[in-house]
């Protein structure tokens, strides 16, 4: 039996004990949904302000400075982020989303895997040059294994870089779960290659940032071409040509390929 509860337009029904229950208990409370939306929007705004503040003031900016830039107090900021590490990770996630958009854009127009590789190196180096303070903010403090900002950032970028090469190799070989051992190995090696490639590009880029004003140091475009050539001459070129390390046990001569 159902009835309208006095003073309410909600239809209810009674349990065997006579306790009225809502007819649609699964519907979320509107106020709760609005609060969640508000909290997420405010958190995103704090991330945006933190990133802007770091960009202009440097990676050593304090939580007090970030809170002041947001027109609030540090205690309010801590309602959205457990500590500064939490804020670093949130800013890193925003940076990764930006990198993802840029990578997807360049990969759509890259005519070959080699061009795609060069474009990805360019995106990474452009990112660290355009905002070195933000890059330092999201990659400092903690080891790669700690799960801190650096590890989180590198894991995310590695996944972004690995995905298109895994797809490219799958399409090139027509690889599937029942493909040849060589085809399956090529796909399995995409992620460890990406981790090594990201580490190589990161190391080259950070060295370049520290020395770029010195005589004889290449400009960003030259470094981009050379790093891409080095990577292509190594594991990525090997995989893209459908070969495996076991297929050619003789080490290649140590020579710098032309960009």
Short mmCIF file of C-alpha atoms in Angstrom, two decimals:
data_model
loop_
_atom_site.label_atom_id
_atom_site.label_comp_id
_atom_site.label_asym_id
_atom_site.label_seq_id
_atom_site.Cartn_x
_atom_site.Cartn_y
_atom_site.Cartn_z
CA UNK A 1 0.00 0.00 0.00
CA UNK A 2 1.28 3.45 -0.89
CA UNK A 3 0.36 6.86 0.36
CA UNK A 4 1.51 10.48 0.22
CA UNK A 5 3.33 11.48 3.36
CA UNK A 6 1.78 14.66 4.79
CA UNK A 7 3.66 17.74 3.79
CA UNK A 8 5.55 15.93 1.02
CA UNK A 9 4.93 15.09 -2.61
CA UNK A 10 7.12 11.96 -2.48
CA UNK A 11 5.37 8.65 -2.91
CA UNK A 12 6.30 6.15 -0.18
CA UNK A 13 5.52 2.56 0.70
CA UNK A 14 5.56 0.73 4.01
CA UNK A 15 7.80 -2.11 5.05
CA UNK A 16 6.34 -5.09 6.92
CA UNK A 17 7.11 -3.24 10.16
CA UNK A 18 5.23 -0.19 9.00
CA UNK A 19 8.31 1.99 8.45
CA UNK A 20 7.81 4.25 5.44
CA UNK A 21 10.53 4.02 2.77
CA UNK A 22 11.07 6.22 -0.30
CA UNK A 23 9.70 4.85 -3.54
CA UNK A 24 12.99 5.69 -5.30
CA UNK A 25 15.77 5.22 -2.73
CA UNK A 26 18.40 4.94 -5.46
CA UNK A 27 18.03 8.57 -6.55
CA UNK A 28 20.96 10.70 -5.31
CA UNK A 29 20.33 13.67 -3.09
CA UNK A 30 20.49 16.82 -5.19
CA UNK A 31 22.32 18.80 -2.55
CA UNK A 32 24.97 16.09 -2.23
CA UNK A 33 25.54 16.05 -5.99
CA UNK A 34 25.82 19.82 -6.11
CA UNK A 35 28.35 19.75 -3.26
CA UNK A 36 30.49 17.15 -5.04
CA UNK A 37 30.40 19.21 -8.23
CA UNK A 38 31.31 22.35 -6.30
CA UNK A 39 34.19 20.61 -4.54
CA UNK A 40 35.60 19.24 -7.80
CA UNK A 41 35.33 22.64 -9.46
CA UNK A 42 37.03 24.36 -6.54
CA UNK A 43 39.80 21.75 -6.49
CA UNK A 44 40.40 22.22 -10.22
CA UNK A 45 40.55 25.99 -9.71
CA UNK A 46 43.13 25.59 -6.94
CA UNK A 47 45.24 23.37 -9.22
CA UNK A 48 45.07 26.01 -11.96
CA UNK A 49 46.08 28.77 -9.54
CA UNK A 50 48.88 26.65 -8.07
CA UNK A 51 50.27 25.92 -11.52
CA UNK A 52 50.15 29.61 -12.49
CA UNK A 53 51.79 30.65 -9.21
CA UNK A 54 54.58 28.09 -9.60
CA UNK A 55 55.10 29.16 -13.22
CA UNK A 56 55.73 32.78 -12.18
CA UNK A 57 57.37 32.38 -8.77
CA UNK A 58 59.31 29.15 -9.04
CA UNK A 59 59.12 25.55 -7.78
CA UNK A 60 59.95 26.54 -4.19
CA UNK A 61 56.70 28.45 -3.77
CA UNK A 62 55.05 27.78 -0.40
CA UNK A 63 51.54 26.61 0.33
CA UNK A 64 50.95 30.00 1.99
CA UNK A 65 51.81 31.77 -1.26
CA UNK A 66 49.54 29.49 -3.27
CA UNK A 67 46.70 30.02 -0.79
CA UNK A 68 47.20 33.80 -0.95
CA UNK A 69 47.09 33.71 -4.75
CA UNK A 70 43.80 31.83 -4.48
CA UNK A 71 42.42 34.39 -2.05
CA UNK A 72 42.06 31.87 0.75
CA UNK A 73 43.99 30.37 3.65
CA UNK A 74 46.37 27.43 3.80
CA UNK A 75 43.93 25.52 6.00
CA UNK A 76 41.29 25.76 3.26
CA UNK A 77 43.75 24.48 0.65
CA UNK A 78 44.46 21.48 2.89
CA UNK A 79 40.77 20.58 2.74
CA UNK A 80 41.32 19.68 -0.90
CA UNK A 81 44.87 18.30 -0.75
CA UNK A 82 46.23 16.28 2.16
CA UNK A 83 49.67 17.89 1.85
CA UNK A 84 51.97 19.60 -0.64
CA UNK A 85 52.77 16.26 -2.26
CA UNK A 86 49.07 15.82 -3.00
CA UNK A 87 49.02 19.22 -4.68
CA UNK A 88 52.16 18.36 -6.68
CA UNK A 89 50.50 15.17 -7.95
CA UNK A 90 47.34 17.08 -8.88
CA UNK A 91 49.37 19.64 -10.84
CA UNK A 92 51.30 16.77 -12.48
CA UNK A 93 47.99 15.22 -13.60
CA UNK A 94 47.01 18.53 -15.21
CA UNK A 95 50.36 18.71 -17.00
CA UNK A 96 50.00 15.12 -18.22
CA UNK A 97 46.55 15.90 -19.63
CA UNK A 98 48.07 18.79 -21.56
CA UNK A 99 50.87 16.57 -22.85
CA UNK A 100 48.33 13.93 -23.83
CA UNK A 101 46.40 16.43 -25.93
CA UNK A 102 49.58 17.59 -27.65
CA UNK A 103 50.79 14.04 -28.27
CA UNK A 104 47.50 12.92 -29.73
CA UNK A 105 47.54 15.93 -32.02
CA UNK A 106 51.03 15.33 -33.42
CA UNK A 107 50.56 11.57 -33.74
CA UNK A 108 47.43 12.04 -35.83
CA UNK A 109 49.41 13.88 -38.49
CA UNK A 110 52.75 12.02 -38.26
CA UNK A 111 53.14 10.08 -41.54
CA UNK A 112 55.57 7.46 -40.14
CA UNK A 113 56.51 5.99 -36.74
CA UNK A 114 59.86 7.79 -36.97
CA UNK A 115 58.11 11.12 -37.49
CA UNK A 116 55.84 10.29 -34.57
CA UNK A 117 58.83 9.59 -32.36
CA UNK A 118 60.45 12.89 -33.27
CA UNK A 119 57.18 14.73 -32.63
CA UNK A 120 56.87 13.17 -29.17
CA UNK A 121 60.42 14.20 -28.25
CA UNK A 122 59.58 17.71 -29.44
CA UNK A 123 56.44 17.86 -27.28
CA UNK A 124 58.35 16.83 -24.15
CA UNK A 125 61.21 19.28 -24.70
CA UNK A 126 58.83 22.11 -25.56
CA UNK A 127 56.93 21.45 -22.35
CA UNK A 128 59.96 21.66 -20.08
CA UNK A 129 61.30 24.74 -21.88
CA UNK A 130 57.99 26.63 -21.83
CA UNK A 131 57.47 26.16 -18.09
CA UNK A 132 60.64 24.93 -16.37
CA UNK A 133 59.35 25.93 -12.93
CA UNK A 134 56.21 23.81 -13.25
CA UNK A 135 58.25 20.90 -14.60
CA UNK A 136 60.60 21.12 -11.60
CA UNK A 137 57.62 21.36 -9.24
CA UNK A 138 56.02 18.13 -10.45
CA UNK A 139 59.22 16.09 -10.80
CA UNK A 140 61.15 17.02 -7.66
CA UNK A 141 61.11 15.27 -4.27
CA UNK A 142 61.01 11.51 -3.89
CA UNK A 143 62.31 8.62 -5.94
CA UNK A 144 60.64 7.09 -8.96
CA UNK A 145 59.57 4.10 -6.84
CA UNK A 146 58.07 6.14 -3.99
CA UNK A 147 54.76 6.85 -5.66
CA UNK A 148 55.44 10.56 -5.19
CA UNK A 149 55.12 13.31 -7.79
CA UNK A 150 58.08 12.18 -9.91
CA UNK A 151 57.02 8.53 -10.13
CA UNK A 152 53.42 9.51 -10.80
CA UNK A 153 54.43 11.91 -13.56
CA UNK A 154 56.84 9.50 -15.27
CA UNK A 155 54.39 6.57 -15.07
CA UNK A 156 51.70 8.66 -16.74
CA UNK A 157 53.97 9.94 -19.50
CA UNK A 158 55.32 6.41 -20.10
CA UNK A 159 51.78 5.11 -20.58
CA UNK A 160 51.06 7.93 -23.05
CA UNK A 161 54.18 7.19 -25.07
CA UNK A 162 53.77 3.40 -25.04
CA UNK A 163 50.16 3.33 -26.25
CA UNK A 164 50.62 4.68 -29.80
CA UNK A 165 53.68 2.51 -30.47
CA UNK A 166 51.90 -0.58 -29.22
CA UNK A 167 49.02 0.21 -31.59
CA UNK A 168 51.38 0.93 -34.47
CA UNK A 169 53.22 -2.35 -34.02
CA UNK A 170 49.95 -4.26 -33.71
CA UNK A 171 48.70 -2.75 -36.96
CA UNK A 172 52.02 -3.34 -38.75
CA UNK A 173 52.25 -6.99 -37.75
CA UNK A 174 48.54 -7.74 -37.56
CA UNK A 175 49.45 -9.00 -34.09
CA UNK A 176 46.87 -10.62 -31.85
CA UNK A 177 46.72 -12.96 -28.91
CA UNK A 178 47.42 -15.86 -31.27
CA UNK A 179 50.16 -14.05 -33.24
CA UNK A 180 53.69 -15.32 -33.70
CA UNK A 181 56.12 -15.19 -30.76
CA UNK A 182 57.99 -12.31 -32.42
CA UNK A 183 54.78 -10.32 -32.85
CA UNK A 184 53.71 -10.88 -29.24
CA UNK A 185 57.17 -9.95 -28.01
CA UNK A 186 57.09 -6.70 -29.98
CA UNK A 187 53.85 -5.70 -28.26
CA UNK A 188 55.10 -6.73 -24.82
CA UNK A 189 58.22 -4.61 -25.26
CA UNK A 190 56.31 -1.41 -26.06
CA UNK A 191 55.91 -0.33 -22.44
CA UNK A 192 59.45 -1.08 -21.20
CA UNK A 193 60.76 0.65 -24.31
CA UNK A 194 58.57 3.66 -23.53
CA UNK A 195 59.88 3.78 -19.95
CA UNK A 196 63.45 3.77 -21.23
CA UNK A 197 62.67 6.34 -23.92
CA UNK A 198 61.01 8.70 -21.45
CA UNK A 199 63.98 8.36 -19.11
CA UNK A 200 66.38 9.05 -21.96
CA UNK A 201 64.45 12.11 -23.15
CA UNK A 202 64.04 13.33 -19.58
CA UNK A 203 67.77 13.04 -18.87
CA UNK A 204 68.73 14.73 -22.14
CA UNK A 205 66.18 17.47 -21.62
CA UNK A 206 67.19 18.22 -18.05
CA UNK A 207 70.86 18.34 -19.04
CA UNK A 208 69.98 20.73 -21.85
CA UNK A 209 67.94 22.97 -19.54
CA UNK A 210 70.92 23.24 -17.19
CA UNK A 211 73.44 24.00 -19.96
CA UNK A 212 71.48 25.60 -22.79
CA UNK A 213 73.03 29.05 -22.30
CA UNK A 214 76.57 27.72 -22.57
CA UNK A 215 78.58 28.03 -25.81
CA UNK A 216 78.28 25.10 -28.16
CA UNK A 217 75.13 23.62 -26.62
CA UNK A 218 72.57 22.77 -29.34
CA UNK A 219 69.25 24.55 -29.55
CA UNK A 220 66.02 22.71 -28.80
CA UNK A 221 65.25 21.83 -32.42
CA UNK A 222 68.70 20.34 -32.94
CA UNK A 223 68.52 18.37 -29.70
CA UNK A 224 65.05 17.11 -30.64
CA UNK A 225 66.31 15.75 -33.95
CA UNK A 226 69.38 14.14 -32.41
CA UNK A 227 67.58 12.49 -29.48
CA UNK A 228 64.95 11.11 -31.85
CA UNK A 229 67.69 9.75 -34.12
CA UNK A 230 69.44 8.07 -31.20
CA UNK A 231 66.20 6.45 -30.05
CA UNK A 232 65.32 5.35 -33.57
CA UNK A 233 68.73 3.74 -34.04
CA UNK A 234 68.12 1.74 -30.87
CA UNK A 235 65.20 -0.30 -29.55
CA UNK A 236 62.35 1.61 -31.16
CA UNK A 237 63.79 1.28 -34.65
CA UNK A 238 64.42 -2.39 -33.98
CA UNK A 239 60.81 -2.96 -32.93
CA UNK A 240 59.35 -0.88 -35.73
CA UNK A 241 61.24 -2.98 -38.27
CA UNK A 242 59.71 -6.12 -36.85
CA UNK A 243 62.94 -7.49 -35.38
CA UNK A 244 63.77 -8.77 -31.92
CA UNK A 245 67.05 -8.65 -29.99
CA UNK A 246 67.45 -12.39 -30.51
CA UNK A 247 67.31 -11.96 -34.28
CA UNK A 248 70.56 -9.99 -34.40
CA UNK A 249 72.92 -10.87 -31.55
CA UNK A 250 75.80 -8.82 -32.98
CA UNK A 251 75.96 -5.37 -31.36
CA UNK A 252 75.72 -2.48 -33.78
CA UNK A 253 78.82 -0.29 -34.10
CA UNK A 254 78.86 2.77 -31.86
CA UNK A 255 78.17 5.62 -34.25
CA UNK A 256 75.99 8.71 -34.09
CA UNK A 257 73.39 8.50 -36.85
CA UNK A 258 72.44 11.55 -38.86
CA UNK A 259 69.31 13.29 -37.53
#
